Each structure stands twice: as structure tokens, then as C-alpha cells.
Coordinates of C-alpha atoms in Angstrom, one line a residue:
M464 CA -0.1 -0.2 0.0
T465 CA 1.4 3.6 -0.8
Y466 CA 1.7 6.3 1.6
N467 CA -1.2 8.2 -0.3
E468 CA -3.4 5.0 0.0
K469 CA -2.6 4.6 3.7
Y470 CA -3.7 8.2 4.2
H471 CA -7.1 8.1 2.6
L472 CA -7.6 4.9 4.5
W473 CA -7.3 6.8 7.7
I474 CA -9.6 9.7 6.3
N475 CA -12.3 7.4 5.5
S476 CA -12.0 4.8 8.0
N477 CA -15.1 4.4 10.6
F478 CA -12.5 3.7 13.4
I479 CA -10.6 7.1 13.3
D480 CA -12.2 9.8 15.4
E481 CA -13.1 13.1 13.8
E482 CA -10.4 15.2 15.4
T483 CA -7.7 13.0 13.9
K484 CA -9.1 13.1 10.6
K485 CA -9.3 16.8 10.9
E486 CA -5.5 16.9 11.6
L487 CA -5.0 14.8 8.6
I488 CA -7.5 16.8 6.3
D489 CA -5.2 19.8 7.4
I490 CA -2.4 18.5 5.8
K491 CA -3.8 17.4 2.4
K492 CA -1.8 20.1 0.3
D493 CA 1.4 19.1 2.0
E494 CA 2.5 15.9 0.0
K495 CA 6.1 15.7 2.0
E496 CA 4.2 15.8 5.3
I497 CA 1.9 13.2 4.2
E498 CA 4.7 11.1 2.9
D499 CA 6.4 11.3 6.1
R500 CA 3.4 10.2 8.5
F501 CA 2.5 7.6 6.3
Y502 CA 5.4 5.9 4.2
K503 CA 5.7 3.5 7.1
D504 CA 4.2 2.0 10.2
L505 CA 5.9 3.1 13.5
Q506 CA 8.1 0.4 14.4
F507 CA 7.6 -1.5 17.7
G508 CA 11.4 -2.1 18.3
T509 CA 13.3 -4.6 20.8
G510 CA 11.8 -2.0 23.8
G511 CA 8.8 -0.6 22.2
L512 CA 7.7 2.3 20.3
R513 CA 9.2 5.8 20.1
G514 CA 8.0 8.4 17.8
V515 CA 7.0 12.1 17.0
I516 CA 3.3 12.7 18.5
G517 CA 0.7 13.2 15.7
A518 CA -1.9 11.5 13.3
G519 CA -0.6 8.7 10.9
S520 CA 1.1 5.3 10.8
N521 CA 4.3 6.6 11.6
R522 CA 3.5 8.7 14.3
M523 CA 2.8 8.2 18.3
N524 CA -1.1 8.3 18.6
I525 CA -3.8 6.2 20.2
Y526 CA -4.1 4.1 17.0
T527 CA -0.4 3.1 16.7
V528 CA -0.5 2.7 20.7
G529 CA -3.6 0.6 20.2
K530 CA -2.4 -1.6 17.6
S531 CA 0.9 -2.3 19.5
T532 CA -1.2 -3.2 22.7
E533 CA -3.5 -5.4 20.7
G534 CA -0.5 -7.3 19.7
L535 CA 0.9 -7.5 23.2
S536 CA -2.7 -8.6 24.5
R537 CA -2.5 -11.5 22.0
Y538 CA 1.0 -12.5 23.2
L539 CA 0.0 -12.3 26.8
I540 CA -3.2 -14.5 26.4
N541 CA -1.2 -17.1 24.3
N542 CA 1.7 -17.2 26.9
K543 CA 0.0 -16.4 30.3
G544 CA -3.7 -17.3 29.7
K545 CA -6.9 -15.2 30.9
G546 CA -5.4 -14.7 34.2
A547 CA -2.9 -12.0 32.7
S548 CA -2.3 -8.6 34.3
V549 CA -0.5 -5.6 33.2
S550 CA 0.7 -2.7 35.1
I551 CA 0.8 0.8 33.5
A552 CA 2.5 4.0 34.4
Y553 CA 3.3 7.2 32.4
D554 CA 5.5 10.3 32.6
S555 CA 4.7 14.1 32.1
R556 CA 5.2 14.4 28.4
N557 CA 2.3 15.5 26.2
K558 CA -0.5 12.9 25.4
S559 CA 1.1 10.5 27.9
K560 CA -1.9 10.1 30.1
E561 CA -4.1 9.7 27.0
F562 CA -1.7 6.9 25.5
A563 CA -1.7 5.0 29.1
E564 CA -5.7 5.0 29.0
A565 CA -5.6 3.8 25.2
A566 CA -3.3 0.9 26.4
A567 CA -5.5 0.1 29.2
R568 CA -8.8 0.1 27.2
V569 CA -7.2 -2.3 24.7
L570 CA -6.1 -4.7 27.5
C571 CA -9.3 -4.5 29.1
G572 CA -11.2 -5.2 26.0
N573 CA -9.1 -8.4 25.7
G574 CA -10.0 -9.3 29.0
I575 CA -6.8 -8.4 31.0
K576 CA -6.5 -7.1 34.1
V577 CA -4.7 -3.6 34.3
N578 CA -3.4 -1.7 37.3
L579 CA -3.1 1.9 36.2
F580 CA -1.5 4.6 38.1
E581 CA -3.7 7.4 38.9
D582 CA -1.1 9.9 38.1
L583 CA 2.5 10.3 36.4
R584 CA 4.9 8.1 38.0
P585 CA 8.8 7.4 37.1
T586 CA 9.7 4.7 34.9
P587 CA 11.5 2.6 37.9
M588 CA 8.2 2.5 39.8
L589 CA 6.7 0.7 37.2
S590 CA 9.3 -1.8 37.1
F591 CA 8.8 -2.2 40.9
T592 CA 5.3 -2.3 40.3
V593 CA 5.2 -5.1 38.1
R594 CA 7.0 -7.2 40.8
H595 CA 5.3 -6.0 43.8
L596 CA 1.8 -6.6 42.1
K597 CA 3.0 -9.9 40.4
S598 CA 1.9 -8.5 37.1
S599 CA 2.5 -10.6 33.8
A600 CA 4.0 -7.3 32.1
G601 CA 4.2 -3.6 32.3
I602 CA 4.1 -0.6 30.1
V603 CA 5.2 2.8 30.7
I604 CA 4.5 5.9 28.4
T605 CA 7.7 7.8 28.0
A606 CA 10.0 9.1 25.5
S607 CA 12.6 9.5 28.2
H608 CA 15.0 12.5 27.4
N609 CA 14.0 12.9 23.7
P610 CA 12.7 16.5 22.5
K611 CA 9.2 17.6 23.5
E612 CA 7.7 16.3 19.9
Y613 CA 8.1 12.8 20.9
N614 CA 6.5 10.1 23.1
G615 CA 7.2 6.3 23.4
Y616 CA 5.9 3.0 24.8
K617 CA 8.1 0.6 26.5
V618 CA 7.1 -2.8 27.7
Y619 CA 8.2 -4.7 30.6
G620 CA 8.3 -8.4 31.7
E621 CA 7.0 -10.2 34.7
D622 CA 10.6 -9.8 36.3
G623 CA 10.3 -6.0 36.0
G624 CA 13.0 -5.6 33.6
Q625 CA 12.5 -4.6 29.9
I626 CA 11.8 -7.2 27.5
T627 CA 14.3 -9.4 26.2
D628 CA 15.0 -9.4 22.5
R629 CA 13.3 -12.8 22.0
V630 CA 10.1 -11.8 23.7
A631 CA 10.1 -8.7 21.8
E632 CA 10.3 -10.6 18.4
E633 CA 7.2 -12.5 19.4
I634 CA 5.3 -9.7 20.4
I635 CA 6.3 -7.8 17.0
S636 CA 5.0 -10.9 15.3
E637 CA 1.6 -10.6 16.9
I638 CA 1.4 -7.0 16.1
N639 CA 2.2 -7.5 12.5
A640 CA -0.9 -9.8 12.6
V641 CA -3.2 -6.9 13.4
K642 CA -4.1 -5.9 9.8
D643 CA -7.0 -3.6 10.3
F644 CA -8.1 -1.0 12.9
S645 CA -11.5 -3.0 13.3
E646 CA -9.5 -6.0 15.2
I647 CA -8.3 -3.5 18.0
K648 CA -10.6 -4.2 20.9
F649 CA -11.2 -1.0 22.8
M650 CA -13.2 -1.0 26.2
D651 CA -14.6 2.1 27.9
L652 CA -12.5 2.5 31.3
E653 CA -15.9 3.0 33.2
E654 CA -17.0 -0.5 31.9
A655 CA -13.5 -2.0 32.7
K656 CA -13.9 -0.8 36.2
E657 CA -17.5 -2.3 36.6
K658 CA -16.1 -5.4 35.4
G659 CA -13.3 -5.5 37.7
L660 CA -10.9 -5.4 34.9
L661 CA -9.2 -1.8 35.8
S662 CA -7.7 -0.9 39.3
I663 CA -6.3 2.8 39.6
I664 CA -3.2 2.5 41.9
G665 CA -1.4 5.0 44.0
E666 CA -0.4 5.8 47.6
E667 CA -0.3 2.1 48.6
V668 CA 2.2 1.3 45.8
D669 CA 4.1 4.6 46.3
K670 CA 4.6 3.9 50.0
A671 CA 6.1 0.3 49.4
Y672 CA 8.4 1.6 46.9
I673 CA 9.4 4.4 49.0
D674 CA 10.2 2.3 51.8
K675 CA 12.4 0.1 49.9
V676 CA 14.2 2.9 48.4
K677 CA 14.8 3.9 52.1
E678 CA 16.2 0.7 53.2
L679 CA 19.1 1.0 50.5
S680 CA 20.5 3.8 52.8
I681 CA 23.8 2.4 53.7
R682 CA 25.2 4.7 56.5
K683 CA 22.0 5.0 58.3
A684 CA 23.6 6.4 61.5
L685 CA 25.1 9.5 59.9
I686 CA 21.8 10.0 58.1
R687 CA 20.1 10.3 61.3
E688 CA 22.5 12.6 62.8
K689 CA 23.5 15.0 60.1
A690 CA 21.0 14.8 57.0
D691 CA 19.9 18.3 57.9
E692 CA 23.4 19.6 57.4
L693 CA 23.3 18.9 53.8
K694 CA 22.2 21.6 51.3
I695 CA 20.6 20.1 48.1
I696 CA 19.3 21.9 45.0
Y697 CA 17.1 19.5 42.7
T698 CA 15.4 20.0 39.3
P699 CA 12.7 17.5 38.1
I700 CA 13.1 19.3 34.6
H701 CA 9.4 19.2 34.5
G702 CA 9.2 15.4 34.8
S703 CA 7.7 12.8 37.0
G704 CA 10.7 12.7 39.7
N705 CA 9.4 15.8 41.6
K706 CA 7.1 14.2 44.4
P707 CA 9.1 10.7 44.8
V708 CA 12.5 12.2 44.9
R709 CA 11.6 15.1 47.3
R710 CA 9.7 12.5 49.5
V711 CA 12.6 10.0 50.0
L712 CA 14.8 12.8 50.9
K713 CA 12.2 14.4 53.2
E714 CA 11.4 11.3 54.9
L715 CA 15.0 10.5 55.5
G716 CA 15.6 14.0 57.1
Y717 CA 17.2 16.1 54.4
D718 CA 15.5 19.3 55.3
K719 CA 17.5 21.8 53.2
V720 CA 16.2 20.7 49.5
Y721 CA 15.5 23.5 47.2
T722 CA 13.7 22.7 44.0
V723 CA 14.0 24.9 41.3
K724 CA 10.6 26.4 40.9
E725 CA 10.6 27.0 37.3
Q726 CA 10.9 23.5 36.5
E727 CA 9.1 21.8 39.3
N728 CA 5.7 21.3 37.9
P729 CA 5.2 18.7 35.1
D730 CA 4.8 20.1 31.7
G731 CA 5.3 18.2 28.5
N732 CA 6.3 21.3 26.4
F733 CA 9.8 21.5 28.7
P734 CA 9.5 25.2 28.5
T735 CA 12.8 26.2 30.1
V736 CA 15.0 23.9 28.3
E737 CA 15.7 22.9 24.7
Y738 CA 16.2 19.2 25.6
P739 CA 15.0 17.6 29.0
N740 CA 18.1 15.9 29.3
P741 CA 20.4 16.0 32.3
E742 CA 23.4 15.0 30.1
D743 CA 22.9 18.8 28.8
A744 CA 24.6 21.3 31.3
K745 CA 22.2 24.0 30.0
V746 CA 19.2 22.3 31.9
F747 CA 21.3 23.5 35.1
D748 CA 21.5 26.9 34.0
I749 CA 18.5 28.1 36.5
A750 CA 19.8 25.8 39.3
L751 CA 23.1 27.5 39.1
K752 CA 21.7 31.1 39.5
M753 CA 20.0 29.7 42.6
A754 CA 23.1 28.5 43.7
E755 CA 24.6 31.9 43.9
D756 CA 22.7 32.4 47.0
I757 CA 22.1 29.1 48.4
E758 CA 25.4 27.8 48.1
P759 CA 24.4 24.0 48.1
D760 CA 26.7 21.0 48.6
I761 CA 25.4 19.4 45.6
I762 CA 22.8 20.0 42.5
F763 CA 21.3 17.4 40.8
G764 CA 18.5 17.0 38.0
T765 CA 16.4 14.1 36.9
D766 CA 14.8 13.7 33.1
P767 CA 11.1 13.3 32.4
D768 CA 10.7 9.6 33.6
C769 CA 13.2 9.9 36.2
D770 CA 15.3 7.0 35.5
R771 CA 18.7 9.3 34.5
I772 CA 20.1 11.8 36.8
G773 CA 22.9 14.4 36.1
V774 CA 25.2 15.7 38.8
V775 CA 26.7 19.2 39.4
V776 CA 29.7 19.8 41.9
K777 CA 32.0 22.8 42.7
N778 CA 35.6 22.5 41.7
K779 CA 38.7 24.1 43.2
E780 CA 38.1 27.2 41.5
G781 CA 34.9 27.6 42.7
K782 CA 33.3 26.6 39.4
Y783 CA 30.3 24.5 39.1
K784 CA 31.0 21.4 36.7
V785 CA 28.5 18.7 35.5
L786 CA 29.8 15.3 36.0
T787 CA 29.9 12.8 33.3
G788 CA 27.9 9.8 33.7
N789 CA 31.0 7.7 34.0
Q790 CA 32.4 10.1 36.7
T791 CA 29.1 9.6 38.7
G792 CA 29.0 6.1 38.4
A793 CA 32.8 5.8 39.5
L794 CA 32.0 7.5 42.6
L795 CA 28.8 5.7 43.6
M796 CA 30.8 2.3 42.8
E797 CA 33.5 3.4 45.0
Y798 CA 31.2 4.8 47.8
I799 CA 28.8 1.7 47.8
L800 CA 31.8 -0.9 47.8
S801 CA 33.9 1.0 50.3
S802 CA 30.7 1.4 52.8
L803 CA 29.6 -2.0 52.5
K804 CA 33.1 -3.3 53.2
E805 CA 33.6 -0.7 56.3
E806 CA 29.8 -2.0 57.5
N807 CA 31.0 -5.8 56.9
K808 CA 28.1 -6.2 54.4
L809 CA 30.1 -6.8 51.2
P810 CA 29.0 -10.2 50.0
K811 CA 31.6 -12.7 49.0
N812 CA 29.8 -13.6 45.7
G813 CA 29.1 -9.7 44.9
V814 CA 29.0 -8.5 41.2
V815 CA 29.0 -5.3 39.6
I816 CA 27.5 -4.9 36.1
K817 CA 28.4 -2.1 33.5
T818 CA 28.0 -1.9 29.7
I819 CA 30.7 -2.4 27.2
V820 CA 31.0 1.5 26.5
T821 CA 31.2 2.4 30.2
T822 CA 34.4 3.5 31.8
E823 CA 37.3 1.0 32.3
I824 CA 38.2 2.5 35.9
A825 CA 35.1 0.3 37.1
R826 CA 37.4 -2.6 36.5
E827 CA 40.1 -1.2 38.9
I828 CA 37.5 -0.5 41.8
A829 CA 36.0 -3.9 41.5
K830 CA 39.7 -5.4 41.9
E831 CA 40.2 -3.2 44.9
Y832 CA 37.1 -4.7 46.6
N833 CA 37.6 -8.1 45.2
V834 CA 34.2 -8.0 43.5
E835 CA 33.5 -9.5 40.1
I836 CA 32.8 -7.2 37.3
I837 CA 30.5 -8.1 34.2
D838 CA 30.3 -6.4 31.0
V839 CA 27.0 -6.3 29.0
L840 CA 25.7 -4.5 25.7
T841 CA 24.5 -1.2 25.7
G842 CA 21.2 -1.0 27.3
F843 CA 20.2 -1.3 30.8
K844 CA 17.7 -4.0 30.1
Y845 CA 21.0 -6.3 29.7
I846 CA 21.9 -5.4 33.3
G847 CA 18.1 -6.2 34.2
E848 CA 18.6 -9.5 32.1
K849 CA 21.8 -10.5 34.4
M850 CA 19.9 -9.6 37.7
K851 CA 17.2 -12.0 36.6
E852 CA 19.8 -14.9 36.1
F853 CA 21.4 -14.3 39.4
E854 CA 18.0 -14.5 40.9
E855 CA 17.1 -17.7 39.4
K856 CA 20.6 -19.5 39.7
G857 CA 21.2 -18.0 43.1
D858 CA 24.9 -18.1 42.6
K859 CA 25.9 -14.3 42.4
K860 CA 24.6 -11.1 44.3
Y861 CA 24.0 -8.1 42.3
I862 CA 25.5 -5.2 44.1
F863 CA 25.5 -2.1 41.4
G864 CA 25.1 -1.6 37.9
F865 CA 25.7 1.4 35.8
E866 CA 26.0 2.6 32.2
E867 CA 27.7 5.9 31.0
S868 CA 24.5 7.5 29.8
Y869 CA 23.5 8.6 33.4
G870 CA 21.7 5.4 34.3
Y871 CA 22.5 3.6 37.8
L872 CA 20.9 1.1 40.1
T873 CA 21.6 -0.5 43.4
G874 CA 19.2 -3.0 45.0
D875 CA 17.3 -5.6 43.3
F876 CA 13.6 -4.6 43.8
V877 CA 13.7 -2.3 40.5
R878 CA 15.2 -3.9 37.4
D879 CA 16.0 -0.5 35.5
K880 CA 17.7 2.4 36.1
D881 CA 16.4 4.4 38.8
A882 CA 17.1 8.3 39.5
V883 CA 15.0 8.2 42.8
I884 CA 17.4 5.6 44.1
T885 CA 20.3 7.2 42.8
S886 CA 19.1 10.8 44.3
M887 CA 19.0 9.3 47.6
L888 CA 22.7 7.6 47.3
I889 CA 24.3 10.6 46.0
S890 CA 23.0 12.6 48.8
E891 CA 24.3 10.3 51.4
M892 CA 27.4 10.2 49.5
T893 CA 27.7 13.9 49.4
L894 CA 27.0 13.9 53.1
Y895 CA 29.7 11.4 54.0
Y896 CA 32.2 13.4 52.3
K897 CA 31.2 16.5 53.8
T898 CA 31.9 15.1 57.3
K899 CA 35.3 14.5 55.8
G900 CA 35.9 18.0 55.0
M901 CA 35.5 17.2 51.2
T902 CA 33.3 17.9 48.2
L903 CA 32.6 15.3 45.5
Y904 CA 34.8 17.0 43.4
D905 CA 37.5 16.2 45.7
A906 CA 36.4 12.7 45.9
L907 CA 36.5 12.3 42.2
Q908 CA 40.3 13.7 42.4
E909 CA 40.9 11.2 45.2
L910 CA 39.2 8.5 43.1
Y911 CA 41.7 9.4 40.1
N912 CA 44.9 9.6 42.3
K913 CA 43.8 6.0 43.8
Y914 CA 43.0 4.3 40.4
G915 CA 44.5 6.2 37.4
F916 CA 43.2 9.0 35.4
Y917 CA 40.4 8.1 32.9
K918 CA 38.8 10.4 30.4
E919 CA 36.0 9.4 28.1
E920 CA 34.4 11.0 25.2
L921 CA 31.5 10.1 23.0
V922 CA 31.3 11.2 19.1
S923 CA 27.9 11.1 17.6
I924 CA 27.7 11.0 13.6
T925 CA 24.2 11.5 12.0
L926 CA 23.9 9.7 8.7
K927 CA 20.5 9.9 7.4
G928 CA 18.5 7.9 4.8
K929 CA 19.3 4.7 2.6
E930 CA 22.7 6.3 1.6
G931 CA 23.6 6.8 5.3
Q932 CA 22.6 3.6 6.4
E933 CA 25.1 2.2 3.6
K934 CA 27.9 4.2 4.8
I935 CA 27.4 2.9 8.4
E936 CA 27.3 -0.7 7.0
N937 CA 30.4 -0.4 5.2
L938 CA 32.4 1.5 7.9
M939 CA 31.5 -1.4 10.2
E940 CA 32.5 -3.8 7.6
H941 CA 35.8 -2.1 6.9
L942 CA 36.9 -1.9 10.9
R943 CA 35.8 -5.6 11.0
H944 CA 38.2 -7.0 8.3
S945 CA 40.4 -4.4 7.4
M946 CA 41.5 -2.6 10.5
K947 CA 45.4 -1.9 11.0
A948 CA 47.3 -3.4 13.8
H949 CA 48.7 0.1 15.3
L950 CA 47.1 3.5 15.8
D951 CA 49.9 6.0 15.6
Q952 CA 52.6 3.4 16.6
V953 CA 50.6 1.9 19.6
K954 CA 49.7 -1.6 19.1
I955 CA 46.2 -2.6 19.1
V956 CA 46.2 -5.8 21.6
K957 CA 42.5 -6.6 21.4
K958 CA 39.5 -6.7 19.4
F959 CA 35.9 -7.6 20.4
D960 CA 33.4 -8.2 17.7
Y961 CA 29.9 -8.5 19.3
K962 CA 28.3 -9.3 15.9
L963 CA 30.5 -12.5 15.4
G964 CA 30.8 -13.2 19.2
I965 CA 34.3 -13.4 19.3
Q966 CA 37.2 -11.6 21.3
K967 CA 40.7 -11.7 19.8
D968 CA 43.9 -11.3 21.6
L969 CA 46.1 -9.9 19.0
V970 CA 49.4 -10.3 21.1
E971 CA 48.9 -14.3 22.1
I972 CA 47.1 -14.8 18.5
N973 CA 44.2 -16.6 20.1
E974 CA 40.4 -16.1 20.3
E975 CA 37.7 -16.8 22.6
K976 CA 33.6 -16.7 22.6
I977 CA 31.9 -13.9 23.7
D978 CA 28.9 -15.0 25.8
L979 CA 26.6 -12.1 24.9
P980 CA 23.6 -11.7 22.6
K981 CA 24.9 -10.6 19.1
S982 CA 25.1 -7.1 18.3
N983 CA 26.9 -5.1 15.5
V984 CA 29.5 -3.3 17.8
L985 CA 33.3 -3.4 17.7
K986 CA 35.8 -2.6 20.8
F987 CA 39.4 -2.1 20.2
I988 CA 41.9 -2.0 23.2
L989 CA 45.2 -0.5 22.8
E990 CA 48.6 -1.4 24.2
D991 CA 48.3 2.0 26.6
N992 CA 45.1 0.8 27.8
S993 CA 43.2 3.2 25.8
C994 CA 40.3 1.9 23.8
F995 CA 37.4 2.7 21.4
V996 CA 34.1 1.3 20.8
V997 CA 32.1 1.8 17.5
R998 CA 28.4 1.3 17.5
P999 CA 25.6 2.3 15.1
S1000 CA 22.6 3.6 17.2
G1001 CA 19.5 1.1 17.4
T1002 CA 16.8 4.0 17.4
E1003 CA 18.4 6.9 15.2
P1004 CA 20.3 7.3 11.9
K1005 CA 23.6 7.7 13.8
I1006 CA 26.9 5.8 14.4
K1007 CA 28.5 6.4 17.9
I1008 CA 32.1 6.4 18.8
Y1009 CA 33.2 6.0 22.5
L1010 CA 36.6 6.7 23.0
S1011 CA 38.7 6.1 26.5
V1012 CA 42.3 7.3 27.6
V1013 CA 44.2 6.6 30.8
G1014 CA 46.7 9.1 31.8
N1015 CA 48.8 10.0 35.0
S1016 CA 47.0 13.6 35.5
S1017 CA 43.9 15.3 34.3
E1018 CA 46.1 17.3 32.0
N1019 CA 47.8 14.4 30.3
C1020 CA 44.5 12.6 29.8
K1021 CA 43.2 15.9 28.3
D1022 CA 46.2 15.9 25.7
K1023 CA 45.8 12.3 25.2
M1024 CA 42.3 12.5 24.6
I1025 CA 42.9 15.1 22.0
K1026 CA 45.4 13.1 19.8
F1027 CA 43.6 9.8 20.4
K1028 CA 40.4 11.2 19.0
E1029 CA 42.1 12.4 16.0
Q1030 CA 43.6 9.1 15.2
V1031 CA 40.2 7.3 15.5
M1032 CA 38.2 9.7 13.8
S1033 CA 40.7 9.4 10.8
L1034 CA 39.9 5.9 10.7
I1035 CA 36.0 6.8 10.6
D1036 CA 36.4 9.3 8.0

């Protein structure tokens, strides 16, 4: 079917509402816009849907959400039977509540019980709720930290983790079998309540979650005695973190939490920022103005669905600096492991999990505390997958997991990155160092002096369209098969090919299998411990290059990175 045929099908369908039809009729003279909205169906990927909000088959709307939910319903009925249930949460993005209710209506229309949150909640709370209410699956409506035009739909398994690739393929197969809107079974929400298929959830689940988060505090005596001495500036960046983050901190005794008022209320237009992303230093501009008067010990901000967190610290020159995801992760890892060791709570079979593109300083920290470290593919769902494996086998104890893109998790009652838990731990860590006369910036320098100076950088190259896709594929094949043995006289000693599942030692001339799912990613480690990873993005027309160098000082690292980046980019170009 051509995009024009699809366009007219929507306009003439008895199953499309009048408001949606009007939006489509208003673009009837814009051929390019019609093509973009209808040239394909919005794809349900390994994690779910993500796209621009609007009418059309290639947009996020109640019909694309409905079709995906109809497919998910069929999958659940086939695999879990009629007793299946689903928990649903949503964030502050535009149309999030509408999409959450559309998903609930379709599930209930298929006879599946739904637990729907009364109002917006963070993504990690959905992960917790799936486990807490023993649901068969979970859905969260969010596009994480994407621009305001976007929304998305993520699916979770009964373990509270994002669905694995195999399950995603089975759900996609069911979605593709839905050929017509008439097959989507929408039930009115009031009817669903009357039939006992819809439950609205809130405080009872909130309290259970908040109590579990507070239990993760390590130095409880320190918090009881000194929490009120810490000054915090917090911004929810118009997202879902405002209430749970502040509630956890307040209940633990942190009385000096100053919220950025201009960014406090949920708003899917994110009026004060270009992107609601705590990786972007500009989201902290208002917080930094507040800091001139308040002089906080720490500043942090969470993204719209409150699974990522960015941290701002003051350096020796009195300037505020946004930490990278790797720096925050390394600080948390050192703090958690050292504190557990001090309290004699460090498990003998403890494991830290990181992604293959996350800082290698984690390996040195793990060695110091005699803790196993495991690498997984990029994406927190792979960390969740390992947690499930540990739980089933009972042979290892999960301690901490993190990724360079500002996602962290400790505890095992959530199976996705959690900025509510992390905000609590960052506050505790900052307070601990404050009692020692140190800032988090001082703690970071101490970390580097102890384990070596590490610097990481990410380069993203956008290559759109079919031609861009071909360039990405050609580059990956060139690096896979024609890569030279040196980079500016420094020998490449190891090559990890995650697509072929092979790790090659280029010095000893041997190879081992990589026990991870197949993914088109390459990693090269050099003789001086610098390394780089090349990874095509799974969700955007981009190729990402992750660079890492090790030096004997911050300045040395900075110089090495400039040179290393030039060398790696000359290969890419």
C-alpha cells in the first residue's frame, strides 16, 4: 500500500475519530508531510515504540498505541492465559495519560486485568510495581529525554525488566498480525472498572516503593545524625521525579532541599530547556543561578521519566561542573563498595555490572574490593537480564549496575535504572564526604589518584537515509575486516566483535567466544589501555564512537584524548 493510499484509508475509516481526521485533512496539500506520516508504520523495536506525536501510521497516537497493545494482549493471552495482568505508568510528556488510558482500554477489551497509576510516575516505579503486584507485564509511556515532540511506549516483563530481544520478536509478530483497526478491542474505562478489569493504584504502591528505597541507605546512623546539614538543589526538569525524589529525601531527614521552581511542575513542553536531558549542562542554568545565593553542597536533576540523573559539583576554582555519567558511576561504585566493606556487608559473591561502553576505571575499583565485574551490551535491559539470571541461579549477588548515559541502580527490587534511588545515594555520598571536609569534586580527584586518571568522550555522527545506512554498514565491515594493527605506533592488543561473538587477543594470537547476545558493535583495546568502541545506534540514524584514555593526570588525559580522538576519527572518516 502506498503512503497516499494509507492516508486516505485513515481519513475514510469508521474507526478513526473526527479530531484525528481533521488533523490529517489540514495537511492534504503538503505531500511531503503526508509521505513522512504514512510511508511506514511506526516500528515496535526491541524495547517498544518511540516517535513524534501526531496523526498517521508513522506517529505516536492512540491508534499506533492501540495496535501495539492489541499485539501485546494476544502475546499475553497465548503465553499467560486469561489470568494475565498488566501494570501501566506514564510520565509528564504530552499525551502520556491519553496513551496510557488507550493501552488500558485495549488490554481490558481483551479481558486482561490492568493496574493503572492515578497520575504520572517514574519509569523505575513501574518496574517495581510489576514485581510488587505480580503482574504479567508492564507498560510505561515515555520518550525518556527526547525532545518535546516525541513520546514512546516501553514494555516490561514479569521480572520488572525491559523485555528481552526474543520476547520482543514474539510480540512484534503478534502486532504485525493486526491488519485492520477493526481488530483492536477498545473497552470504555468505566465499563472496565465495573467488570473488575481496571484498578487505579497510588499511595499504597508508592509507600511500598519509598520504604524499599530508604532501606538502601547504607550509613543509616550518619543520615539520622547529619542529614539536615546537607544543602541540595534539585530540578525534576518538568518531569515525574518531583514528588518521589523529594519524598524520599524528606523522610530520611534532608530538610534543606531547594527545588527549582521554574522546572518543578510537570510540563510536556519543557518550556525552560531545549532538551529535557540531564546530560546537557544547559538544563542546570536556573539551578546555577539559585546556587549563587544558596551555596548548595550538591545540585542534581532528573529526566522526565526519572530514570537518569545528572550531577553538578563545585571544583577547586569555585566553578560548577556537570559530572559525566562515567564519573558519577565511578564515584557511586567506590562509595557503595567501600561503605559495604566498612560495615562488613560486602557479599563474597558480589557482582557489579556495566555496559561495554562504560568507563574501565570500574574494573580497577572492582579489583580493589575483590568484586566480580561483568560487561553487558549497551542498554540497561541487559543489566536487568543478568539480575534475573542471578536470582534464578542463586550463585551471585547483584550490588550495583551502571551505564555511561547517566543510568544507575543498586538494590534488586527495581530492574531498570532508577534516579529516585540514585538521588538518595548521591545525597548520602555527598554528606559522607562533607563530614570529611571534602566535596564530591575532591572525592573524584581522590578516586583518580587511587586508580589512575581516566577520560571518556562520545562522538555521534548522524547519517540519514538509505545512503547513510549504507555508509554505516560499509564502515563497520571495513573496521571488522581491514583494521590495521597499530594506531599511531601504539599496538592494538584486543578486538571484540560482538556481531560475530568473538574476542581476539592480537598479541597471543588466540580467540575466545563472547557470551553475549549478537550486536553489530566493535571494541578495540590498545597497548596503553586506551580503547574505542564503534556502535551504530539502534534507534536513530547515527553511528556512535566511544573513546577512552588513561593517563597520569587530568592534563595528561586531556592531551592524550585530543590526539587519540584525531587518530580514531581519521579511521572513521
